Coordinates of C-alpha atoms in Angstrom, one line a residue:
Chain U
M402 CA 53.4 54.8 132.6
A403 CA 54.7 51.8 134.5
A404 CA 51.2 50.1 134.1
A405 CA 50.9 51.3 130.5
R406 CA 54.0 49.3 129.8
T407 CA 52.8 46.3 131.2
L408 CA 49.7 46.2 129.0
R409 CA 50.1 44.6 126.0
G410 CA 52.5 46.0 123.2
G411 CA 54.2 49.6 124.1
G412 CA 53.3 52.7 122.4
C413 CA 49.8 53.0 123.7
C414 CA 50.2 55.4 126.3
R415 CA 47.9 57.7 124.5
H416 CA 45.1 55.1 124.7
C417 CA 45.8 54.2 127.9
R418 CA 45.5 57.1 129.4
L419 CA 41.8 57.6 128.5
L420 CA 41.7 53.7 130.3
F421 CA 43.6 54.7 133.4
S422 CA 43.3 58.5 133.4
S423 CA 43.7 59.2 137.1
S424 CA 46.9 57.2 137.3
F425 CA 48.5 59.3 135.2
S426 CA 49.4 63.0 135.3
S427 CA 49.1 63.3 131.7
A428 CA 45.6 62.4 131.7
G429 CA 44.0 65.7 131.5
G430 CA 40.5 65.5 131.1
G431 CA 40.6 62.5 129.2
P432 CA 37.2 60.8 130.2
T433 CA 35.2 63.9 131.1
A434 CA 35.9 65.0 127.4
Q435 CA 34.3 61.8 125.9
R436 CA 31.0 62.2 128.0
G437 CA 28.6 59.7 126.6
E438 CA 31.2 57.7 124.7
R439 CA 33.2 54.4 125.6
Q440 CA 36.7 55.4 126.3
E441 CA 39.2 54.0 123.9
S442 CA 40.6 50.5 124.3
A443 CA 43.1 50.4 121.4
G444 CA 45.5 49.3 124.0
L445 CA 43.2 46.2 124.7
G446 CA 42.3 45.1 121.0
F447 CA 38.9 45.5 121.6
S448 CA 36.0 48.0 121.4
P449 CA 32.8 47.4 122.8
P450 CA 29.7 47.9 120.8
A451 CA 28.5 51.7 120.8
H452 CA 25.0 50.7 121.6
S453 CA 26.2 48.9 124.8
R454 CA 25.5 50.7 128.1
N455 CA 27.5 48.4 130.3
D456 CA 31.2 47.7 131.1
W457 CA 33.1 44.7 129.4
I458 CA 35.5 42.3 130.9
G459 CA 37.9 40.8 128.9
P460 CA 40.1 37.6 129.0
P461 CA 43.1 37.2 131.4
D462 CA 46.1 39.1 130.8
K463 CA 48.9 37.1 130.0
H464 CA 51.4 38.6 132.7
S465 CA 49.2 39.5 135.7
N466 CA 46.0 36.8 135.1
L467 CA 43.7 39.7 135.7
R468 CA 41.0 40.6 133.5
P469 CA 40.9 44.0 132.2
V470 CA 37.6 46.0 132.4
I471 CA 36.7 48.7 130.1
F472 CA 34.4 51.0 131.9
Y473 CA 31.2 52.7 130.3
V474 CA 31.0 56.4 131.0
P475 CA 27.2 57.5 130.9
P476 CA 26.5 60.6 129.7
E477 CA 24.9 61.7 132.9
E478 CA 27.4 60.4 135.1
S479 CA 26.9 61.9 138.5
P480 CA 30.1 62.8 140.7
L481 CA 29.5 59.9 142.9
E482 CA 29.4 57.3 139.9
R483 CA 32.6 59.2 138.7
R484 CA 34.4 58.5 142.0
L485 CA 33.4 55.1 141.8
R486 CA 34.6 54.6 138.1
E487 CA 37.9 56.2 138.8
A488 CA 38.5 54.3 142.2
R489 CA 37.9 51.0 140.0
Q490 CA 40.3 52.3 137.2
E491 CA 43.0 53.0 139.8
A492 CA 42.6 49.7 141.4
Q493 CA 42.7 47.8 138.0
A494 CA 45.9 49.7 137.0
S495 CA 47.6 49.3 140.1
D496 CA 46.7 45.3 140.7
Q497 CA 47.8 45.0 137.0
H498 CA 51.0 46.7 137.7
F499 CA 51.5 44.5 140.7
W500 CA 50.6 40.9 139.3
A501 CA 52.5 41.4 136.0
Q502 CA 55.7 42.5 137.6
H503 CA 55.5 40.0 140.4
N504 CA 54.8 36.9 137.8
R505 CA 57.4 38.2 135.6
T506 CA 60.0 38.5 138.6
F507 CA 58.7 34.6 139.4
R508 CA 59.1 33.5 135.9
Q509 CA 62.7 34.8 135.9
E510 CA 64.0 33.8 138.9
K511 CA 62.6 30.1 138.3
E512 CA 64.6 30.0 135.0
E513 CA 67.4 31.3 137.0
F514 CA 67.2 28.7 139.4
I515 CA 66.7 25.9 137.3
Y516 CA 69.6 27.2 135.3
S517 CA 72.0 27.4 138.3
R518 CA 70.7 23.9 139.4
L519 CA 70.9 22.5 136.1
K520 CA 74.8 23.5 136.1
A521 CA 75.3 22.4 139.4
K522 CA 74.4 18.9 138.5
G523 CA 76.3 19.1 135.1
L524 CA 73.3 19.1 132.7
E525 CA 72.3 21.2 129.9
M526 CA 69.2 23.5 129.7
R527 CA 68.0 21.3 127.0
D528 CA 68.5 17.4 127.1
E529 CA 69.4 15.4 123.6
T530 CA 65.7 15.5 122.3
G531 CA 65.7 19.2 122.5
Q532 CA 63.2 19.7 125.1
K533 CA 63.5 22.1 128.1
A534 CA 65.2 20.1 131.0
T535 CA 63.4 20.9 134.4
L536 CA 63.7 19.9 137.7
N537 CA 61.4 17.9 139.8
A538 CA 59.2 19.2 142.5
E539 CA 61.3 18.5 145.6
E540 CA 64.2 20.3 143.9
M541 CA 61.8 23.2 143.1
A542 CA 60.6 23.2 146.8
D543 CA 63.9 25.4 147.8
F544 CA 63.1 27.7 145.3
Y545 CA 59.3 28.0 146.2
K546 CA 60.2 28.5 149.8
D547 CA 62.9 31.1 149.1
F548 CA 60.6 32.9 146.9
L549 CA 57.8 33.1 149.4
S550 CA 59.8 34.5 152.1
K551 CA 61.5 37.0 149.8
N552 CA 58.4 38.5 148.9
F553 CA 56.6 38.2 152.1
R554 CA 56.9 41.7 152.9
K555 CA 55.6 42.8 149.5
H556 CA 52.5 40.9 149.9
M557 CA 51.9 42.1 153.3
Q558 CA 51.9 45.7 152.0
Y559 CA 49.8 44.7 148.8
N560 CA 47.2 42.8 151.1
R561 CA 46.5 45.7 153.2
D562 CA 46.0 48.0 150.1
W563 CA 43.8 45.4 148.4
Y564 CA 41.5 45.1 151.2
K565 CA 41.4 48.7 151.6
R566 CA 40.5 49.4 147.9
N567 CA 38.0 46.4 147.9
F568 CA 36.1 47.8 150.6
T569 CA 36.1 51.2 149.3
I570 CA 35.0 50.3 146.1
T571 CA 32.3 48.0 147.4
F572 CA 31.0 50.8 149.5
L573 CA 31.0 53.3 146.9
M574 CA 29.1 50.8 144.7
G575 CA 26.4 50.5 147.7
Q576 CA 26.3 54.4 147.8
V577 CA 25.7 54.3 143.8
A578 CA 23.3 51.7 143.9
L579 CA 21.1 53.5 146.6
A580 CA 21.5 56.8 144.8
R581 CA 20.4 55.5 141.5
A582 CA 17.1 53.6 143.6
L583 CA 16.4 56.9 144.9
R584 CA 16.6 58.7 141.4
R585 CA 14.4 56.2 140.0
L586 CA 11.8 56.4 142.8
R587 CA 11.8 60.1 142.4
W588 CA 11.3 59.9 138.7
K589 CA 8.7 57.4 138.7
K590 CA 6.8 59.5 141.5
K591 CA 7.1 62.4 139.4
N592 CA 6.0 60.7 136.5
V593 CA 2.8 59.4 138.4
G594 CA 2.2 62.8 139.5
N595 CA 2.3 64.4 136.3
Q596 CA -0.3 61.9 134.9
Chain P
M1036 CA 17.1 13.2 177.9
S1037 CA 14.8 15.0 175.5
A1038 CA 14.1 17.6 178.2
A1039 CA 17.7 19.2 177.3
R1040 CA 16.8 19.6 173.8
R1041 CA 15.9 23.0 172.7
C1042 CA 14.7 22.6 169.6
S1043 CA 11.6 24.9 169.2
P1044 CA 10.0 23.4 166.1
P1045 CA 8.3 25.8 163.4
R1046 CA 5.7 24.4 161.2
A1047 CA 5.9 23.2 157.7
L1048 CA 9.1 24.4 156.9
A1049 CA 10.4 20.9 156.2
G1050 CA 7.8 20.1 154.1
L1051 CA 8.7 23.1 152.0
F1052 CA 12.3 22.6 152.0
V1053 CA 13.6 21.5 148.7
W1054 CA 16.9 20.0 148.8
H1055 CA 18.5 20.0 145.5
L1056 CA 20.8 17.4 146.3
K1057 CA 18.5 14.4 146.2
N1058 CA 15.1 15.8 144.6
T1059 CA 15.2 14.4 141.1
G1060 CA 11.4 14.7 141.1
I1061 CA 12.0 18.3 141.2
R1062 CA 12.4 18.2 137.1
Q1063 CA 8.5 17.6 136.9
I1064 CA 7.5 20.7 138.9
P1065 CA 6.6 23.6 136.6
C1066 CA 8.3 26.1 138.8
R1067 CA 10.1 28.9 137.1
F1068 CA 12.7 29.1 139.8
V1069 CA 13.5 25.3 139.7
H1070 CA 13.4 25.4 135.8
L1071 CA 16.1 28.0 136.0
W1072 CA 17.8 26.3 138.7
R1073 CA 18.2 23.1 137.1
V1074 CA 19.2 25.0 133.4
A1075 CA 22.0 26.5 135.3
N1076 CA 23.0 23.6 137.3
D1077 CA 22.8 20.7 135.0
R1078 CA 25.6 19.4 136.8
L1079 CA 24.1 19.2 140.4
V1080 CA 25.7 16.8 142.6
T1081 CA 24.2 13.4 142.6
F1082 CA 23.1 12.2 145.9
Q1083 CA 25.6 9.3 146.3
Y1084 CA 28.1 11.0 148.6
F1085 CA 31.2 8.9 147.3
T1086 CA 30.4 9.1 143.5
F1087 CA 29.7 13.0 144.1
L1088 CA 33.0 13.1 145.4
K1089 CA 34.5 11.2 142.8
R1090 CA 32.9 13.1 139.9
M1091 CA 34.0 16.6 141.7
Y1092 CA 37.4 15.4 141.8
V1093 CA 37.5 14.0 138.3
M1094 CA 36.2 17.2 136.9
Q1095 CA 38.4 19.2 138.5
Y1096 CA 41.4 17.0 137.4
N1097 CA 40.2 17.4 134.0
K1098 CA 40.0 21.0 134.3
D1099 CA 43.5 21.4 136.4
L1100 CA 45.1 18.6 134.6
S1101 CA 47.1 20.0 132.1
Q1102 CA 45.0 22.7 130.7
R1103 CA 45.3 21.0 127.6
A1104 CA 41.8 19.3 128.4
K1105 CA 38.8 21.3 127.5
P1106 CA 37.9 23.2 130.5
K1107 CA 34.1 22.7 132.0
S1108 CA 32.2 25.7 131.5
D1109 CA 31.5 25.5 135.2
S1110 CA 34.0 26.1 137.9
V1111 CA 34.3 23.7 140.0
A1112 CA 35.8 24.5 143.1
F1113 CA 37.4 21.9 144.6
P1114 CA 37.5 22.6 148.4
F1115 CA 40.8 21.3 149.9
R1116 CA 38.8 21.2 153.2
E1117 CA 35.5 21.3 152.0
L1118 CA 34.7 17.9 153.3
Q1119 CA 35.3 19.0 156.8
Q1120 CA 34.2 22.4 156.0
L1121 CA 31.0 22.0 157.7
D1122 CA 29.4 25.0 156.6
Q1123 CA 29.9 28.1 158.7
D1124 CA 33.0 27.0 159.0
K1125 CA 36.0 29.0 157.8
K1126 CA 37.3 26.0 156.5
I1127 CA 34.9 25.5 154.1
I1128 CA 36.6 27.6 151.8
H1129 CA 39.6 25.9 151.8
E1130 CA 41.2 26.3 148.6
I1131 CA 40.5 23.4 146.5
R1132 CA 44.1 22.3 146.1
R1133 CA 45.0 21.3 142.5
I1134 CA 45.1 17.4 142.4
S1135 CA 47.3 15.8 140.2
P1136 CA 45.3 14.7 137.1
V1137 CA 43.6 11.1 138.0
H1138 CA 44.4 9.7 134.6
Q1139 CA 47.9 9.8 135.1
P1140 CA 49.0 6.2 136.4
L1141 CA 49.6 6.0 139.8
S1142 CA 53.1 4.5 139.3
E1143 CA 54.6 7.8 139.5
T1144 CA 57.9 7.5 140.7
S1145 CA 59.9 7.7 137.5
S1146 CA 61.5 10.8 137.2
R1147 CA 60.3 10.9 133.6
K1148 CA 57.1 11.4 134.8
E1149 CA 58.0 14.1 137.3
L1150 CA 60.0 15.9 134.3
R1151 CA 56.5 15.5 132.4
E1152 CA 54.8 17.1 135.0
M1153 CA 57.3 19.6 135.5
K1154 CA 57.4 20.3 131.9
S1155 CA 53.5 20.7 131.6
A1156 CA 53.6 22.9 134.5
A1157 CA 56.2 24.7 132.9
E1158 CA 54.5 24.8 129.6
T1159 CA 51.3 25.9 131.2
E1160 CA 52.8 28.8 133.3
D1161 CA 55.5 29.8 130.2
S1162 CA 52.7 30.0 127.8
V1163 CA 51.5 33.4 127.8
T1164 CA 48.1 32.5 126.4
P1165 CA 47.2 29.0 127.2
V1166 CA 44.8 28.9 124.2
R1167 CA 44.3 25.2 124.6
A1168 CA 43.5 25.4 128.1
E1169 CA 40.7 28.1 128.1
S1170 CA 37.7 27.5 125.7
K1171 CA 37.1 30.0 123.2
E1172 CA 34.4 31.4 125.2
D1173 CA 36.8 32.3 127.8
R1174 CA 38.8 34.4 125.6
Q1175 CA 36.0 36.6 124.5
W1176 CA 35.0 40.0 125.7
K1177 CA 32.1 39.8 127.9
E1178 CA 29.4 42.1 128.7
M1179 CA 29.1 42.7 132.3
K1180 CA 25.5 42.4 132.7
L1181 CA 23.7 40.3 134.9
R1182 CA 21.6 37.9 133.4
L1183 CA 18.7 36.3 135.4
D1184 CA 19.2 32.9 133.9
D1185 CA 22.8 32.7 134.9
L1186 CA 22.4 33.8 138.3
P1187 CA 21.4 30.5 140.3
G1188 CA 24.4 29.1 138.8
I1189 CA 26.7 32.1 139.4
L1190 CA 25.3 32.0 143.2
A1191 CA 25.9 28.2 143.5
R1192 CA 29.4 28.9 142.7
L1193 CA 29.9 31.8 144.4
S1194 CA 28.7 30.1 147.8
K1195 CA 30.7 26.8 146.6
I1196 CA 27.5 24.9 147.1
K1197 CA 29.3 21.7 146.8
L1198 CA 31.3 22.2 149.6
T1199 CA 28.7 23.8 151.5
A1200 CA 26.5 20.3 150.7
L1201 CA 29.9 18.5 152.1
V1202 CA 29.7 20.7 155.4
V1203 CA 25.9 20.1 155.8
S1204 CA 26.5 16.5 155.6
T1205 CA 29.2 16.5 158.4
T1206 CA 26.6 18.7 160.6
S1207 CA 24.1 15.9 160.1
A1208 CA 26.4 13.7 161.1
G1209 CA 26.9 15.4 164.3
F1210 CA 23.1 15.3 164.6
A1211 CA 22.6 11.8 164.0
M1212 CA 25.1 11.0 166.6
A1213 CA 23.7 12.8 169.3
P1214 CA 22.0 10.5 171.9
V1215 CA 18.4 11.8 171.6
P1216 CA 15.3 10.7 169.6
F1217 CA 15.9 12.1 166.3
D1218 CA 13.5 15.2 165.4
L1219 CA 13.1 15.7 161.8
T1220 CA 12.1 19.6 162.1
C1221 CA 15.0 20.4 164.1
F1222 CA 17.5 18.3 162.0
L1223 CA 16.0 20.0 158.7
L1224 CA 16.3 23.8 160.2
A1225 CA 19.9 22.6 161.6
S1226 CA 20.9 21.7 158.0
L1227 CA 19.5 24.7 156.3
G1228 CA 20.9 27.1 158.8
T1229 CA 24.1 25.7 158.2
G1230 CA 23.8 25.4 154.8
L1231 CA 23.0 29.1 154.6
A1232 CA 25.9 30.1 157.0
S1233 CA 28.1 28.3 154.9
C1234 CA 27.0 30.0 151.6
A1235 CA 27.4 33.2 153.4
A1236 CA 30.9 32.3 154.5
N1237 CA 32.1 31.1 151.3
S1238 CA 30.9 34.0 149.5
I1239 CA 32.6 36.4 151.7
N1240 CA 35.9 34.4 151.4
Q1241 CA 35.5 34.6 147.6
F1242 CA 35.0 38.5 148.0
F1243 CA 38.2 38.7 149.9
E1244 CA 40.4 36.9 147.4
V1245 CA 39.5 38.1 143.8
P1246 CA 43.2 39.0 142.8
F1247 CA 44.7 35.9 144.2
D1248 CA 42.2 33.5 143.0
S1249 CA 42.8 34.8 139.3
N1250 CA 46.4 33.9 139.9
M1251 CA 46.0 30.4 140.8
N1252 CA 44.9 27.6 138.5
R1253 CA 42.4 26.2 140.7
T1254 CA 40.4 29.0 141.4
K1255 CA 40.7 31.5 138.7
T1256 CA 37.0 30.7 136.9
R1257 CA 35.0 32.0 140.2
P1258 CA 32.6 34.3 139.6
L1259 CA 34.1 37.5 140.8
V1260 CA 37.4 36.7 139.0
R1261 CA 35.4 36.5 135.8
G1262 CA 33.3 39.5 136.5
Q1263 CA 30.2 37.7 136.1
I1264 CA 28.8 39.2 139.4
S1265 CA 29.7 42.4 141.1
P1266 CA 31.3 42.3 144.7
L1267 CA 28.4 44.6 145.8
L1268 CA 26.0 41.5 144.8
A1269 CA 28.5 39.2 146.4
V1270 CA 28.3 40.8 149.7
C1271 CA 24.8 41.5 149.8
F1272 CA 24.1 37.5 148.8
A1273 CA 26.2 36.6 151.7
A1274 CA 24.4 39.1 154.0
S1275 CA 21.0 37.6 152.6
C1276 CA 22.2 34.2 153.5
G1277 CA 24.2 34.5 156.6
V1278 CA 21.5 36.7 158.5
P1279 CA 18.8 34.3 157.9
G1280 CA 20.8 31.4 158.4
I1281 CA 22.0 32.2 161.8
A1282 CA 18.5 33.8 162.6
L1283 CA 17.3 30.3 161.7
L1284 CA 19.5 28.5 164.0
T1285 CA 19.4 30.8 166.7
L1286 CA 15.6 31.0 167.0
G1287 CA 14.5 27.7 165.1
V1288 CA 16.9 25.3 166.9
N1289 CA 18.8 27.0 169.7
P1290 CA 20.9 29.9 170.6
L1291 CA 24.0 27.6 171.0
T1292 CA 24.0 26.3 167.7
G1293 CA 23.6 29.8 166.4
A1294 CA 26.2 31.3 168.4
L1295 CA 28.7 28.6 167.1
G1296 CA 27.4 29.1 163.5
A1297 CA 28.2 33.1 163.8
F1298 CA 31.5 32.2 165.4
N1299 CA 32.4 30.1 162.8
I1300 CA 31.5 32.4 159.9
F1301 CA 33.6 35.1 161.7
L1302 CA 36.5 32.4 162.2
Y1303 CA 36.6 31.8 158.6
T1304 CA 36.2 35.1 156.9
C1305 CA 38.0 37.3 159.2
C1306 CA 40.7 34.5 160.8
Y1307 CA 41.2 32.3 158.3
T1308 CA 41.1 33.9 155.2
P1309 CA 43.5 36.8 155.9
M1310 CA 45.9 34.3 157.9
K1311 CA 46.3 32.3 154.9
R1312 CA 48.7 35.1 153.6
M1313 CA 50.5 35.8 156.9
S1314 CA 51.2 32.8 158.6
I1315 CA 51.1 28.9 158.5
A1316 CA 48.9 28.9 161.7
N1317 CA 46.4 29.6 159.4
T1318 CA 46.0 25.6 158.6
W1319 CA 45.4 24.9 162.5
V1320 CA 42.7 27.6 162.4
G1321 CA 41.1 25.9 159.2
A1322 CA 41.2 22.7 161.1
V1323 CA 38.9 24.5 163.9
V1324 CA 36.5 26.0 161.1
G1325 CA 36.1 22.3 159.8
A1326 CA 35.8 20.7 163.6
I1327 CA 32.7 22.9 164.3
P1328 CA 30.0 22.0 162.1
P1329 CA 29.6 18.4 163.7
V1330 CA 29.7 20.2 166.9
M1331 CA 26.9 22.4 165.9
G1332 CA 24.8 19.1 164.6
W1333 CA 25.2 17.6 168.2
T1334 CA 24.3 20.9 170.0
A1335 CA 21.1 21.3 167.5
A1336 CA 20.1 18.1 168.7
T1337 CA 20.9 17.9 172.6
G1338 CA 21.3 21.4 173.4
S1339 CA 24.4 21.4 175.0
L1340 CA 28.1 21.1 174.4
D1341 CA 28.9 17.9 175.7
A1342 CA 31.9 15.5 175.3
G1343 CA 30.4 13.8 172.5
A1344 CA 30.4 17.0 170.3
L1345 CA 33.9 17.5 171.3
L1346 CA 35.0 14.3 170.4
L1347 CA 33.1 14.6 166.9
G1348 CA 34.7 17.7 166.5
G1349 CA 38.2 16.2 167.3
I1350 CA 37.6 13.7 164.7
L1351 CA 37.2 16.1 162.0
Y1352 CA 40.0 18.5 163.3
S1353 CA 42.4 15.6 163.1
W1354 CA 41.0 14.5 159.7
Q1355 CA 41.6 18.0 158.2
F1356 CA 45.6 17.6 158.7
P1357 CA 46.1 14.8 156.4
H1358 CA 43.7 16.1 154.0
F1359 CA 45.1 19.5 153.5
N1360 CA 48.6 18.8 154.1
A1361 CA 48.7 16.1 151.2
L1362 CA 46.5 18.0 149.1
S1363 CA 48.8 21.6 149.6
W1364 CA 51.9 19.1 148.8
G1365 CA 50.9 19.3 144.9
L1366 CA 50.3 23.1 145.0
R1367 CA 53.4 24.6 146.1
E1368 CA 54.3 26.5 143.2
D1369 CA 50.9 28.2 143.3
Y1370 CA 50.9 29.2 146.8
S1371 CA 54.6 30.3 146.4
R1372 CA 53.6 32.6 143.5
G1373 CA 50.5 33.6 145.2
G1374 CA 51.9 34.5 148.3
Y1375 CA 50.0 32.1 150.3
C1376 CA 51.7 31.2 153.6
M1377 CA 51.3 27.2 153.8
M1378 CA 53.3 24.5 155.5
S1379 CA 54.1 22.7 152.6
V1380 CA 56.1 25.6 151.2
T1381 CA 57.7 27.1 154.3
H1382 CA 57.9 24.0 156.6
P1383 CA 57.8 21.0 154.6
G1384 CA 59.0 18.8 157.5
L1385 CA 56.4 20.1 159.7
C1386 CA 54.1 19.4 157.1
R1387 CA 54.3 15.7 156.7
R1388 CA 54.9 15.3 160.7
V1389 CA 51.7 17.0 161.4
A1390 CA 49.8 14.9 158.9
L1391 CA 51.0 11.5 160.4
R1392 CA 50.6 13.1 163.8
H1393 CA 46.9 13.5 163.5
C1394 CA 46.0 10.3 161.3
L1395 CA 47.5 8.7 164.3
A1396 CA 45.3 10.8 166.5
L1397 CA 42.4 9.2 164.7
I1398 CA 43.3 6.0 166.2
G1399 CA 43.2 7.3 169.3
L1400 CA 40.1 9.4 169.0
S1401 CA 38.2 6.6 167.7
T1402 CA 39.1 4.8 170.6
V1403 CA 37.8 7.3 173.1
A1404 CA 34.4 7.6 171.5
P1405 CA 33.1 4.0 173.2
V1406 CA 34.8 5.7 176.6
L1407 CA 32.3 8.3 176.3
D1408 CA 29.4 6.3 175.8
I1409 CA 28.8 7.8 171.9
T1410 CA 29.5 4.2 170.3
T1411 CA 29.8 0.6 171.3
W1412 CA 33.3 -0.8 171.4
T1413 CA 32.8 -2.6 168.0
F1414 CA 33.7 1.0 166.5
P1415 CA 37.2 1.2 167.3
I1416 CA 37.6 -2.3 166.3
I1417 CA 36.1 -1.9 162.9
S1418 CA 37.4 1.3 162.1
L1419 CA 40.8 0.2 163.1
P1420 CA 41.6 -1.3 159.3
I1421 CA 40.7 2.4 157.6
N1422 CA 42.2 4.1 160.4
L1423 CA 45.7 2.1 160.3
Y1424 CA 45.5 2.3 156.3
I1425 CA 45.4 6.3 156.4
S1426 CA 48.1 6.1 159.2
Y1427 CA 50.1 4.1 156.8
L1428 CA 49.7 6.4 154.0
G1429 CA 50.7 9.5 156.2
F1430 CA 53.8 7.6 157.0
R1431 CA 54.7 6.9 153.6
F1432 CA 54.2 10.4 152.9
Y1433 CA 56.2 11.3 155.9
R1434 CA 58.9 9.3 154.6
D1435 CA 58.9 9.6 151.0
A1436 CA 57.6 13.3 150.7
D1437 CA 56.9 13.0 147.1
R1438 CA 53.9 13.8 144.7
S1439 CA 52.6 10.3 144.8
S1440 CA 52.6 9.4 148.4
S1441 CA 50.6 12.9 148.9
R1442 CA 48.2 12.0 146.2
K1443 CA 47.6 8.8 148.0
L1444 CA 47.1 10.1 151.1
F1445 CA 44.7 12.7 149.9
F1446 CA 42.5 10.2 148.1
C1447 CA 42.7 8.1 150.9
S1448 CA 41.2 10.8 153.0
L1449 CA 38.4 11.4 150.5
W1450 CA 37.0 7.9 151.3
H1451 CA 38.1 7.7 154.8
L1452 CA 35.9 10.3 156.3
P1453 CA 32.6 9.4 155.1
M1454 CA 33.3 5.6 155.8
L1455 CA 34.5 6.5 159.4
L1456 CA 31.5 8.6 159.9
L1457 CA 29.2 5.7 158.7
V1458 CA 30.8 3.2 160.9
M1459 CA 30.5 5.4 163.7
F1460 CA 26.8 5.9 162.7
T1461 CA 26.4 2.1 162.6
C1462 CA 28.2 1.6 166.0
K1463 CA 26.1 4.3 167.6
K1464 CA 25.1 3.5 171.2
S1465 CA 21.5 3.0 171.2
F1466 CA 20.0 5.7 173.8
L1467 CA 17.4 3.2 174.7
E1468 CA 19.9 1.1 175.7
K1469 CA 21.5 3.8 177.9
E1470 CA 18.5 4.5 179.5
D1471 CA 17.4 0.9 180.3
K1472 CA 20.7 0.7 181.8
G1473 CA 20.3 4.0 183.9
D1474 CA 16.9 2.6 185.0
L1475 CA 18.3 -0.8 186.2
L1476 CA 21.1 1.3 188.3
G1477 CA 18.6 3.9 189.5
G1478 CA 15.8 1.7 190.3
N1479 CA 13.4 3.6 192.3
H1480 CA 15.2 6.6 191.8
G1481 CA 14.7 6.2 187.9
R1482 CA 10.9 5.9 188.3
A1483 CA 10.8 8.9 190.4
M1484 CA 12.6 11.1 187.7
E1485 CA 10.2 9.9 185.1
I1486 CA 7.1 11.0 186.9
R1487 CA 8.6 14.5 187.4
L1488 CA 9.4 14.7 184.2
P1489 CA 6.9 16.3 181.9

């Protein structure tokens, strides 16, 4: 449910489960129930046109900076294609969750750092013109160094996961592409044979 | 001697090779592919090296500058190390560091300026949807369908074509400095092979870094990030560039160059790219990646790895540090958030020391050049002013450690390298001169040698 929460607006779990079905136990037979139809994307505020047979990619998410993808479920989806789609959905959900939380933490800690430094200097958060006071790059450098070392282990873990997922998905894409090519070849041969 | 050269020349490739950089006449050719290429790449680099660089950076600036300017529809990767990224080098892919906007006056020492910069940085970071920054087109949902018309542009961005061009030019510099008669076919083959290998390395690098690129301002408009191309296609493109590129180098030039090319691709994609997130040692690995292309140019011409090749590589290696360290100084926030381990974030003192150290090393290396008979003694003398200037800026950066000094150093490095290579080329010791000297000294021996050689 965490991923659902990080998407825009709350309360879209019902719709999101269709999008990230494999991530949630409550998903049930979400995508399979809608064979041949596009998954709901109410949580993202966009619905691809009905005639389109491709995935759609949207603008970057405001928290994670990642672009969400709405996957197309073809009516005659093979098990291999389904595995690929679900792997991509899972990866998307996991990445979204990680980066949204990470960026939010960064912003929060940065604010706290600025606040504590300004207080130490005896300044207010907003100067006389009402603008938010900030620190210069050299003062922020301490925060950046600290933040990087604090999150090092988290990044190591994420890197491992990301590389693994990336290779798996790309490999699956290769298998699907090959299967489709063979299928088309067989279909063409069959057609030629019939004529 | 020419006997040492191992460039087995295939035929007619040179004539057919279309180098988009300089071929303006290509617009008249009614070739569909060229037409598509032209349509997709209207902003292709001009041949003029420096102007090219300036344009690249200016565009980049505009893009990154404040995210208030209308972003260019192309993503112009600003290779921070791209200049020295001699093709296959892993370094090629140095992330383009965001350069502070050019149109800010250079007198940036006032705290107000810093404040404004911080504010704008804060603004852009805080604004959930930087609407003004991104074009309207970018805010729309797009169908993930590959259009053939867009493909050349997408592949150009995927392979960081401008960085590749810079890498190939460093390889050409290495080739030109080699003390052998100039062989055009060999030169073109080496350049083409190097360019292909560079494209492959850059594509794999982008393939590995999608979520990180999405989160950094400089790189968030890359093709894989935007979903314009699938990862599978990116890998296939990399393979279809890398394999022919290395094969061309190995079979068409010589195996040594091919091996260096393959090694460089490996170093870049499998060492430098993952190391960026693990340890600051990535900078040194990246410097090697950038140093290898001129070495490749040299080995392509002479067929052997001699002192001259290593010297050229050494010059490029040293140049990387002031270039990159200065650039990375302004990108500390993005690195910190993105999880990149860079000296500028974790060891800022070391960052500046290393930059200064290598500026001074450039002076030393320039002095070694005539000792190795690569150039005449005029080279260290003529190059002394520019080397001293970059060392001075390096010293200022070391002492002041602020944004303005880092920018000055970075900009200086941009023109310093091409100028140094140019001066080096003009001071190149003519190999005829060397042969004459050899004959004079060798006397009979020299003549006997001549007769023996085919």
